[in-house]
Amino acid sequence: MSAPYRNLEEDEFSVDSAGSQSSAGKFSSAEDGSSPPDVEVVGMRDFSSIGGAGSKSIRGKVRWKACLALAVVSFLLLLVIILIVKLSSKGDSGDAFPWDDIRLPGNLVPSEYKIFLHPDLDKKVVDGRVTIQMTAVKTTDSILIHAATMNFTKTVLRKKGSSGSIEINQPPKFSKNLSMACLDLSRTLEKGGVYELVIEFSYNLTDRLRGFYVSSYMEENATKVIGSTQMEPLSARKAFPCFDEPGMRAKFSLELVHEPRYNVTLFNMPKKKETEPYPEDTSLQLETFESSLSMSTYLVAFVICDFAKVDTVTSNGTKVAVYSRGVQQNQMGLALDVLNRTIPFYESYFNVPYPLPKQDMAAIPNFEAGAMENWGLVLYRETALLYQEGVSKTSQKQRIVVVITHELAHQWFGNLVTMKWWNDLWLNEGFASYVEYVGCANLYPEWGMMDQFYLETSTRGLVIDSLSDSHPISVEVRDEDEINGRFDRISYDKGASIIRMLSNYLHEDVFKAGLHKYLNDHAFSNTVTSDLWDALSAVSNINVTELMDYWTLQMGYPLVKMSRQGSKVTVTQQQFLISPQGKPSSVYKSKFDYKWKIPLVFTYYDGTVKYSSNIIDANKDSTSLPIPESTSWIKGNSQQYGFFRMTYDRDNWDKLTDVLLTDHEKLDPVDRAGIFDDAFHVFRADMLEMEVPFGMIDYLEKEREYVPFATALANLGFLKDMLQFHASYGNFTTYLKKVLKPAMTSLTFEDEGEHLEMLLRADLVEFLFDIGDETVLQWMQNNLQANVSTVGVNLYPIVRCGRVMLGQTQEWEDVWEEYKVNTIASENLVLLKTLSCTRDPALLTRYLYESLSNDFVRSQDATYVISYVLNNPAGTHLALNFLFENWDKLADMLGGGVFTMTSLIKGMTSWVSTPVLAIQVERFFDEKYLDATAGQKVPVLQAFETMGANVLFMEKNGERIAKWFAHKSIVA
């Protein structure tokens, strides 16, 4: 599954590689700022020093009363907890529910589901029936099965081959907390016996974007309804009763009743026969689909719609098709081309044939995830699938290709072979997040995707995993919130990064041979992480488990230091934490004491560039490596394959800086990106002098490659966010305008050139626009009346934003009306962002409340609206107050989805750098998440840690940074 943040572009709200808000998007031309309040903070969790003179004496007078009150409250709280525990152990009927584990007991294993569904999409109701064939692997006198928000109207149980039924004691017990039903049986099921369970059920459809749900859209002045699904991770149980665990694979067939106006019905498999009248009501139609191959419940998918399609057949004979709304038919060409070319490529790459007769992809108007890899029927947000030449930006084209290649990689790694339980989710998502780049690079080698991997994936994983409140890749999950929480940058980005590191270490051919063995050995079954390591070990004759356990069973990663002494280099390591006050996690203990076995390749220069490959032992305090005496400089982590950060002795740092400033092309572009990124982050962690990273900035006057330049902009974006309320902001932007001017002059405002050149131009123009660069602002004003064909698709969003920013209410209304009737998917987010450009508080407030209405702004897009307004300096505090006042409404509307709520939390906090605002935000979340589960609190704790690190950064460095840029602005 592609999480929504994986469908974001660089110029949309996200957490960038510097760990801050995206550097572009605030559209501020302000040159000055104000100093933060003079408030001392002793760590983000210790605010006792705030309160002014006399506060201690006041606290002393009330301390005894507070203690008494605390004792009373604690006693009452204990009683409440006891009561909750007792109530939670009961079923919905009040009877004791006989199970309290999120995992099923495993005494019954399904092998086949026959599903019948009769939905009424207008009335939002479903009647259904499921027939489940299952085997008793243990004796049992009850059946525990997942079922959420539905009623059982009839249940029948019989042993296969027997005409009689086994009596079920009615009514069944339900547990809302576990989403389970318990059927008490009149007799014991025999071990090894095969049984058939028939359940008739009914439920109401919702628009919550989970399970089987309905949504609507406008087309040709009419409201149309669509029924679609999102089962991962725990929502198949909302569509039909099932054993809803990934390890309980089975075959699925479907009969679906619908009205004739829905001319398209889709399932994981093709139709078994032609559409026929439904016998019980011939005004309706019945579709019957073939049985699937064995798969997990979360991969079941079906759609009821009246979409258009484009289709073809791959070179290996697989039928492929893309579906979307009829008015979007001309936007499906890119997706079909990528689908048609990628399936044969993956068949060759994995050396495993695609096992299904067809592969469909459909663009769903309202969809929570970025995309979902359902076997044979991948579902997408419209913005992740549909592309319009001459309208969609270059970055949008790349994002669409990457999302598609991600989901298609899952057809093998995730669907053919599936993780046994959610603690190993990274096996699915980390692998697909790596292979998406391989698939994209095959289609478009000129895009430099394997270098872009560092910018788009590695750096983001490094940011989140530098927090004390991170977690290991493979970790036990104990409830629904913890399962949802695993769909994060650790599973996706860190998972992909360590796979890439391992592939480089083993070499690509050996790595591919190991994947082939893994997929063949475990086809149509479930695995754990060690199964992948075993397959790779078998083909490589290397103990992969011994190496990779360091990277999957403990959180974090190392900071590797290389110190030069003549003809040797001494290598040491320690855990890297972004906060100088950070400490190793108290939640996840490390059996390796936060040491890693590290595949280290380093570059050294002794007249020519050379490489050295090594393994750094986790059990040694230091390792000595030989180099020629004539070596001028060394650069660790060559081509950024390793998931770690580098630092050096000061002399080597200075030599690397000199190379960047005088002859930067001696280094590969991705190595230049790594040097810049490491220097800034090691400085932020208070382990490197400020002069090192800041001394590198001038090199950008000569840089023209996309990956290092974009990496630098991300780090400069962090500084911009930290300084936006500081007196030094004007000097900072004056200096940056001077440094970035040569690149802008070289690139020009002509939206043309190679793919990477167009990406760089768009990022640079938006960054300069954001900091008020006079040349860019003048260009924007000169083109306020221009159209997209005049300025180009990649720069037109700046012109649009300028119109709204400098215009009146009417300019905003014009864009709003355009958004409401827009049918070009890639334009939706551009228009939503444009609407946030206004400086009018009344319009921004109105816009924020539109995100709650679901009338025009779809619920899937509400977080974009809020995040875009947060990015506008004129709207930052409006958006914060809006969130403070409407958090519960948003959580209810969005279903508390981990993707959406996490993005909002980060949007509210990642840029905060003043103590007063940090305290205000923290108190808000302390109250909202007081009774939250551990899984729900993770993004909040990460947000607190990020704010704390920001505040400490500015307290320690604010004045020194101000002096640096004051001097630089004079020179500029």
Tab-separated table of N, CA and C in Angstrom, residues 810-925:
chain	number	residue	atom	x	y	z
A	810	GLN	N	-12.316	38.134	-5.519
A	810	GLN	CA	-12.784	37.559	-6.775
A	810	GLN	C	-11.771	36.572	-7.350
A	811	GLU	N	-10.480	36.882	-7.236
A	811	GLU	CA	-9.457	35.972	-7.749
A	811	GLU	C	-9.512	34.637	-7.006
A	812	TRP	N	-9.759	34.702	-5.710
A	812	TRP	CA	-9.891	33.464	-4.940
A	812	TRP	C	-11.138	32.700	-5.363
A	813	GLU	N	-12.243	33.396	-5.523
A	813	GLU	CA	-13.502	32.755	-5.923
A	813	GLU	C	-13.366	32.091	-7.290
A	814	ASP	N	-12.611	32.716	-8.197
A	814	ASP	CA	-12.433	32.133	-9.531
A	814	ASP	C	-11.757	30.758	-9.429
A	815	VAL	N	-10.732	30.668	-8.593
A	815	VAL	CA	-10.036	29.397	-8.431
A	815	VAL	C	-10.933	28.388	-7.734
A	816	TRP	N	-11.710	28.833	-6.754
A	816	TRP	CA	-12.629	27.948	-6.041
A	816	TRP	C	-13.649	27.341	-7.003
A	817	GLU	N	-14.201	28.159	-7.878
A	817	GLU	CA	-15.164	27.648	-8.850
A	817	GLU	C	-14.493	26.687	-9.826
A	818	GLU	N	-13.257	26.989	-10.193
A	818	GLU	CA	-12.520	26.089	-11.082
A	818	GLU	C	-12.286	24.740	-10.406
A	819	TYR	N	-11.939	24.787	-9.135
A	819	TYR	CA	-11.707	23.541	-8.400
A	819	TYR	C	-12.971	22.685	-8.353
A	820	LYS	N	-14.104	23.303	-8.122
A	820	LYS	CA	-15.340	22.544	-7.937
A	820	LYS	C	-15.749	21.770	-9.181
A	821	VAL	N	-15.359	22.238	-10.362
A	821	VAL	CA	-15.766	21.553	-11.593
A	821	VAL	C	-14.600	20.840	-12.257
A	822	ASN	N	-13.415	20.906	-11.639
A	822	ASN	CA	-12.232	20.314	-12.255
A	822	ASN	C	-12.345	18.795	-12.344
A	823	THR	N	-11.934	18.237	-13.461
A	823	THR	CA	-11.925	16.779	-13.630
A	823	THR	C	-10.530	16.240	-13.945
A	824	ILE	N	-9.540	17.107	-13.984
A	824	ILE	CA	-8.165	16.673	-14.218
A	824	ILE	C	-7.540	16.377	-12.867
A	825	ALA	N	-7.295	15.108	-12.614
A	825	ALA	CA	-6.911	14.673	-11.278
A	825	ALA	C	-5.673	15.389	-10.764
A	826	SER	N	-4.652	15.525	-11.607
A	826	SER	CA	-3.404	16.132	-11.152
A	826	SER	C	-3.562	17.600	-10.805
A	827	GLU	N	-4.640	18.230	-11.281
A	827	GLU	CA	-4.894	19.625	-10.972
A	827	GLU	C	-5.489	19.826	-9.577
A	828	ASN	N	-6.087	18.779	-9.016
A	828	ASN	CA	-6.813	18.962	-7.756
A	828	ASN	C	-5.933	19.531	-6.656
A	829	LEU	N	-4.778	18.897	-6.416
A	829	LEU	CA	-3.921	19.360	-5.336
A	829	LEU	C	-3.286	20.703	-5.669
A	830	VAL	N	-3.016	20.949	-6.944
A	830	VAL	CA	-2.477	22.248	-7.339
A	830	VAL	C	-3.488	23.350	-7.037
A	831	LEU	N	-4.738	23.101	-7.363
A	831	LEU	CA	-5.778	24.096	-7.091
A	831	LEU	C	-6.000	24.267	-5.592
A	832	LEU	N	-5.986	23.171	-4.853
A	832	LEU	CA	-6.133	23.270	-3.400
A	832	LEU	C	-5.002	24.092	-2.792
A	833	LYS	N	-3.808	23.900	-3.297
A	833	LYS	CA	-2.684	24.683	-2.784
A	833	LYS	C	-2.814	26.145	-3.180
A	834	THR	N	-3.247	26.393	-4.415
A	834	THR	CA	-3.422	27.766	-4.874
A	834	THR	C	-4.403	28.526	-3.994
A	835	LEU	N	-5.457	27.869	-3.578
A	835	LEU	CA	-6.460	28.524	-2.730
A	835	LEU	C	-5.882	28.940	-1.379
A	836	SER	N	-4.801	28.299	-0.964
A	836	SER	CA	-4.187	28.649	0.324
A	836	SER	C	-3.249	29.841	0.211
A	837	CYS	N	-3.040	30.365	-1.003
A	837	CYS	CA	-2.064	31.446	-1.192
A	837	CYS	C	-2.574	32.812	-0.748
A	838	THR	N	-3.873	32.961	-0.564
A	838	THR	CA	-4.410	34.267	-0.190
A	838	THR	C	-3.883	34.734	1.152
A	839	ARG	N	-3.791	36.056	1.303
A	839	ARG	CA	-3.400	36.631	2.589
A	839	ARG	C	-4.613	37.090	3.389
A	840	ASP	N	-5.791	36.891	2.851
A	840	ASP	CA	-7.028	37.352	3.483
A	840	ASP	C	-7.435	36.372	4.584
A	841	PRO	N	-7.421	36.780	5.861
A	841	PRO	CA	-7.778	35.863	6.949
A	841	PRO	C	-9.188	35.303	6.819
A	842	ALA	N	-10.124	36.111	6.309
A	842	ALA	CA	-11.500	35.638	6.181
A	842	ALA	C	-11.592	34.506	5.166
A	843	LEU	N	-10.881	34.632	4.050
A	843	LEU	CA	-10.907	33.579	3.039
A	843	LEU	C	-10.188	32.331	3.538
A	844	LEU	N	-9.094	32.512	4.235
A	844	LEU	CA	-8.384	31.352	4.769
A	844	LEU	C	-9.229	30.610	5.796
A	845	THR	N	-9.939	31.358	6.625
A	845	THR	CA	-10.818	30.728	7.619
A	845	THR	C	-11.954	29.979	6.931
A	846	ARG	N	-12.557	30.615	5.955
A	846	ARG	CA	-13.628	29.944	5.189
A	846	ARG	C	-13.103	28.661	4.560
A	847	TYR	N	-11.898	28.749	4.008
A	847	TYR	CA	-11.301	27.605	3.329
A	847	TYR	C	-11.053	26.454	4.306
A	848	LEU	N	-10.574	26.771	5.484
A	848	LEU	CA	-10.357	25.733	6.494
A	848	LEU	C	-11.662	25.011	6.828
A	849	TYR	N	-12.743	25.759	6.973
A	849	TYR	CA	-14.014	25.117	7.335
A	849	TYR	C	-14.619	24.352	6.164
A	850	GLU	N	-14.248	24.720	4.929
A	850	GLU	CA	-14.679	23.898	3.791
A	850	GLU	C	-14.123	22.485	3.901
A	851	SER	N	-12.966	22.342	4.532
A	851	SER	CA	-12.362	21.012	4.660
A	851	SER	C	-13.171	20.106	5.569
A	852	LEU	N	-14.022	20.691	6.390
A	852	LEU	CA	-14.873	19.892	7.278
A	852	LEU	C	-16.193	19.484	6.646
A	853	SER	N	-16.600	20.210	5.604
A	853	SER	CA	-17.959	20.044	5.101
A	853	SER	C	-18.150	18.792	4.257
A	854	ASN	N	-17.082	18.375	3.538
A	854	ASN	CA	-17.164	17.228	2.619
A	854	ASN	C	-18.109	17.499	1.456
A	855	ASP	N	-18.480	18.760	1.251
A	855	ASP	CA	-19.341	19.104	0.119
A	855	ASP	C	-18.544	19.165	-1.180
A	856	PHE	N	-17.414	19.859	-1.112
A	856	PHE	CA	-16.570	19.988	-2.301
A	856	PHE	C	-15.157	19.445	-2.057
A	857	VAL	N	-14.653	19.659	-0.866
A	857	VAL	CA	-13.349	19.103	-0.517
A	857	VAL	C	-13.577	17.690	0.017
A	858	ARG	N	-13.057	16.704	-0.682
A	858	ARG	CA	-13.250	15.319	-0.248
A	858	ARG	C	-12.514	15.087	1.064
A	859	SER	N	-13.034	14.159	1.838
A	859	SER	CA	-12.414	13.880	3.131
A	859	SER	C	-10.960	13.466	2.975
A	860	GLN	N	-10.627	12.766	1.869
A	860	GLN	CA	-9.241	12.352	1.656
A	860	GLN	C	-8.305	13.548	1.491
A	861	ASP	N	-8.874	14.706	1.104
A	861	ASP	CA	-8.054	15.891	0.822
A	861	ASP	C	-8.087	16.934	1.936
A	862	ALA	N	-8.828	16.668	2.991
A	862	ALA	CA	-8.960	17.666	4.060
A	862	ALA	C	-7.608	18.019	4.666
A	863	THR	N	-6.761	17.022	4.853
A	863	THR	CA	-5.461	17.301	5.473
A	863	THR	C	-4.581	18.166	4.580
A	864	TYR	N	-4.741	18.044	3.261
A	864	TYR	CA	-3.971	18.914	2.366
A	864	TYR	C	-4.359	20.371	2.585
A	865	VAL	N	-5.655	20.630	2.635
A	865	VAL	CA	-6.125	22.003	2.826
A	865	VAL	C	-5.515	22.596	4.088
A	866	ILE	N	-5.624	21.867	5.178
A	866	ILE	CA	-5.126	22.381	6.459
A	866	ILE	C	-3.617	22.583	6.410
A	867	SER	N	-2.908	21.621	5.837
A	867	SER	CA	-1.454	21.721	5.766
A	867	SER	C	-1.015	22.879	4.889
A	868	TYR	N	-1.707	23.106	3.778
A	868	TYR	CA	-1.342	24.221	2.908
A	868	TYR	C	-1.553	25.557	3.622
A	869	VAL	N	-2.638	25.678	4.370
A	869	VAL	CA	-2.873	26.929	5.105
A	869	VAL	C	-1.833	27.096	6.209
A	870	LEU	N	-1.460	26.005	6.874
A	870	LEU	CA	-0.390	26.077	7.865
A	870	LEU	C	0.899	26.606	7.241
A	871	ASN	N	1.158	26.277	5.996
A	871	ASN	CA	2.385	26.689	5.317
A	871	ASN	C	2.389	28.157	4.912
A	872	ASN	N	1.248	28.799	4.931
A	872	ASN	CA	1.125	30.212	4.574
A	872	ASN	C	1.292	31.045	5.840
A	873	PRO	N	2.305	31.926	5.926
A	873	PRO	CA	2.489	32.706	7.152
A	873	PRO	C	1.242	33.464	7.579
A	874	ALA	N	0.421	33.862	6.605
A	874	ALA	CA	-0.812	34.566	6.957
A	874	ALA	C	-1.851	33.633	7.547
A	875	GLY	N	-1.636	32.337	7.391
A	875	GLY	CA	-2.642	31.386	7.862
A	875	GLY	C	-2.169	30.450	8.946
A	876	THR	N	-0.887	30.530	9.315
A	876	THR	CA	-0.330	29.560	10.254
A	876	THR	C	-1.112	29.505	11.553
A	877	HIS	N	-1.303	30.657	12.175
A	877	HIS	CA	-1.986	30.661	13.470
A	877	HIS	C	-3.487	30.422	13.305
A	878	LEU	N	-4.058	30.840	12.167
A	878	LEU	CA	-5.459	30.506	11.898
A	878	LEU	C	-5.643	28.995	11.838
A	879	ALA	N	-4.729	28.331	11.134
A	879	ALA	CA	-4.829	26.877	10.997
A	879	ALA	C	-4.603	26.177	12.327
A	880	LEU	N	-3.663	26.677	13.127
A	880	LEU	CA	-3.443	26.085	14.445
A	880	LEU	C	-4.696	26.193	15.300
A	881	ASN	N	-5.281	27.372	15.344
A	881	ASN	CA	-6.497	27.553	16.144
A	881	ASN	C	-7.637	26.697	15.610
A	882	PHE	N	-7.720	26.590	14.305
A	882	PHE	CA	-8.745	25.741	13.696
A	882	PHE	C	-8.569	24.295	14.157
A	883	LEU	N	-7.347	23.825	14.162
A	883	LEU	CA	-7.082	22.457	14.609
A	883	LEU	C	-7.370	22.291	16.095
A	884	PHE	N	-6.997	23.267	16.889
A	884	PHE	CA	-7.291	23.203	18.322
A	884	PHE	C	-8.805	23.063	18.563
A	885	GLU	N	-9.583	23.801	17.784
A	885	GLU	CA	-11.030	23.843	17.993
A	885	GLU	C	-11.763	22.679	17.338
A	886	ASN	N	-11.193	22.089	16.299
A	886	ASN	CA	-11.946	21.104	15.501
A	886	ASN	C	-11.268	19.743	15.421
A	887	TRP	N	-10.328	19.481	16.313
A	887	TRP	CA	-9.581	18.221	16.246
A	887	TRP	C	-10.497	17.004	16.323
A	888	ASP	N	-11.438	17.044	17.248
A	888	ASP	CA	-12.334	15.894	17.414
A	888	ASP	C	-13.200	15.682	16.181
A	889	LYS	N	-13.674	16.772	15.582
A	889	LYS	CA	-14.483	16.650	14.369
A	889	LYS	C	-13.654	16.038	13.233
A	890	LEU	N	-12.430	16.488	13.106
A	890	LEU	CA	-11.569	15.950	12.056
A	890	LEU	C	-11.287	14.474	12.289
A	891	ALA	N	-10.984	14.132	13.539
A	891	ALA	CA	-10.692	12.728	13.853
A	891	ALA	C	-11.894	11.852	13.535
A	892	ASP	N	-13.091	12.348	13.828
A	892	ASP	CA	-14.303	11.581	13.541
A	892	ASP	C	-14.518	11.470	12.037
A	893	MET	N	-14.339	12.570	11.314
A	893	MET	CA	-14.562	12.572	9.867
A	893	MET	C	-13.565	11.673	9.152
A	894	LEU	N	-12.318	11.693	9.635
A	894	LEU	CA	-11.265	10.920	8.987
A	894	LEU	C	-11.144	9.524	9.555
A	895	GLY	N	-11.987	9.187	10.509
A	895	GLY	CA	-11.958	7.860	11.086
A	895	GLY	C	-10.737	7.593	11.931
A	896	GLY	N	-10.040	8.658	12.345
A	896	GLY	CA	-8.839	8.471	13.152
A	896	GLY	C	-7.730	7.754	12.410
A	897	GLY	N	-7.780	7.783	11.056
A	897	GLY	CA	-6.794	7.061	10.259
A	897	GLY	C	-5.373	7.469	10.600
A	898	VAL	N	-4.500	6.479	10.707
A	898	VAL	CA	-3.135	6.763	11.136
A	898	VAL	C	-2.417	7.652	10.132
A	899	PHE	N	-2.679	7.466	8.833
A	899	PHE	CA	-2.011	8.287	7.834
A	899	PHE	C	-2.384	9.751	8.018
A	900	THR	N	-3.685	9.985	8.057
A	900	THR	CA	-4.173	11.351	8.044
A	900	THR	C	-3.875	12.076	9.344
A	901	MET	N	-4.109	11.434	10.476
A	901	MET	CA	-3.882	12.107	11.754
A	901	MET	C	-2.389	12.353	11.974
A	902	THR	N	-1.548	11.420	11.557
A	902	THR	CA	-0.115	11.615	11.706
A	902	THR	C	0.357	12.802	10.879
A	903	SER	N	-0.153	12.939	9.667
A	903	SER	CA	0.265	14.067	8.836
A	903	SER	C	-0.165	15.389	9.451
A	904	LEU	N	-1.335	15.425	10.072
A	904	LEU	CA	-1.772	16.652	10.737
A	904	LEU	C	-0.894	16.977	11.931
A	905	ILE	N	-0.563	15.971	12.706
A	905	ILE	CA	0.285	16.192	13.876
A	905	ILE	C	1.639	16.749	13.452
A	906	LYS	N	2.222	16.166	12.421
A	906	LYS	CA	3.497	16.672	11.940
A	906	LYS	C	3.364	18.078	11.372
A	907	GLY	N	2.260	18.332	10.680
A	907	GLY	CA	2.046	19.656	10.127
A	907	GLY	C	1.951	20.736	11.185
A	908	MET	N	1.424	20.373	12.344
A	908	MET	CA	1.274	21.333	13.437
A	908	MET	C	2.567	21.569	14.196
A	909	THR	N	3.537	20.684	14.073
A	909	THR	CA	4.655	20.702	15.013
A	909	THR	C	6.037	20.781	14.396
A	910	SER	N	6.236	20.296	13.163
A	910	SER	CA	7.593	20.118	12.650
A	910	SER	C	8.348	21.432	12.493
A	911	TRP	N	7.644	22.554	12.378
A	911	TRP	CA	8.281	23.851	12.176
A	911	TRP	C	8.367	24.678	13.453
A	912	VAL	N	7.793	24.189	14.536
A	912	VAL	CA	7.754	24.959	15.781
A	912	VAL	C	9.148	25.034	16.385
A	913	SER	N	9.607	26.253	16.724
A	913	SER	CA	10.949	26.416	17.267
A	913	SER	C	11.007	27.393	18.439
A	914	THR	N	9.847	27.902	18.885
A	914	THR	CA	9.832	28.812	20.028
A	914	THR	C	9.210	28.121	21.228
A	915	PRO	N	9.732	28.348	22.437
A	915	PRO	CA	9.240	27.631	23.619
A	915	PRO	C	7.763	27.851	23.894
A	916	VAL	N	7.287	29.080	23.741
A	916	VAL	CA	5.894	29.369	24.087
A	916	VAL	C	4.946	28.582	23.196
A	917	LEU	N	5.209	28.591	21.898
A	917	LEU	CA	4.335	27.857	20.978
A	917	LEU	C	4.469	26.350	21.192
A	918	ALA	N	5.684	25.889	21.464
A	918	ALA	CA	5.885	24.462	21.718
A	918	ALA	C	5.076	24.009	22.928
A	919	ILE	N	5.080	24.821	23.980
A	919	ILE	CA	4.317	24.474	25.179
A	919	ILE	C	2.826	24.441	24.880
A	920	GLN	N	2.345	25.408	24.112
A	920	GLN	CA	0.921	25.459	23.777
A	920	GLN	C	0.500	24.219	23.001
A	921	VAL	N	1.282	23.844	21.999
A	921	VAL	CA	0.951	22.674	21.188
A	921	VAL	C	1.043	21.398	22.018
A	922	GLU	N	2.066	21.309	22.861
A	922	GLU	CA	2.226	20.097	23.662
A	922	GLU	C	1.078	19.933	24.652
A	923	ARG	N	0.662	21.013	25.267
A	923	ARG	CA	-0.458	20.909	26.213
A	923	ARG	C	-1.726	20.454	25.511
A	924	PHE	N	-1.919	20.939	24.296
A	924	PHE	CA	-3.099	20.529	23.537
A	924	PHE	C	-3.082	19.017	23.324
A	925	PHE	N	-1.955	18.479	22.865
A	925	PHE	CA	-1.888	17.051	22.588
A	925	PHE	C	-1.868	16.222	23.868
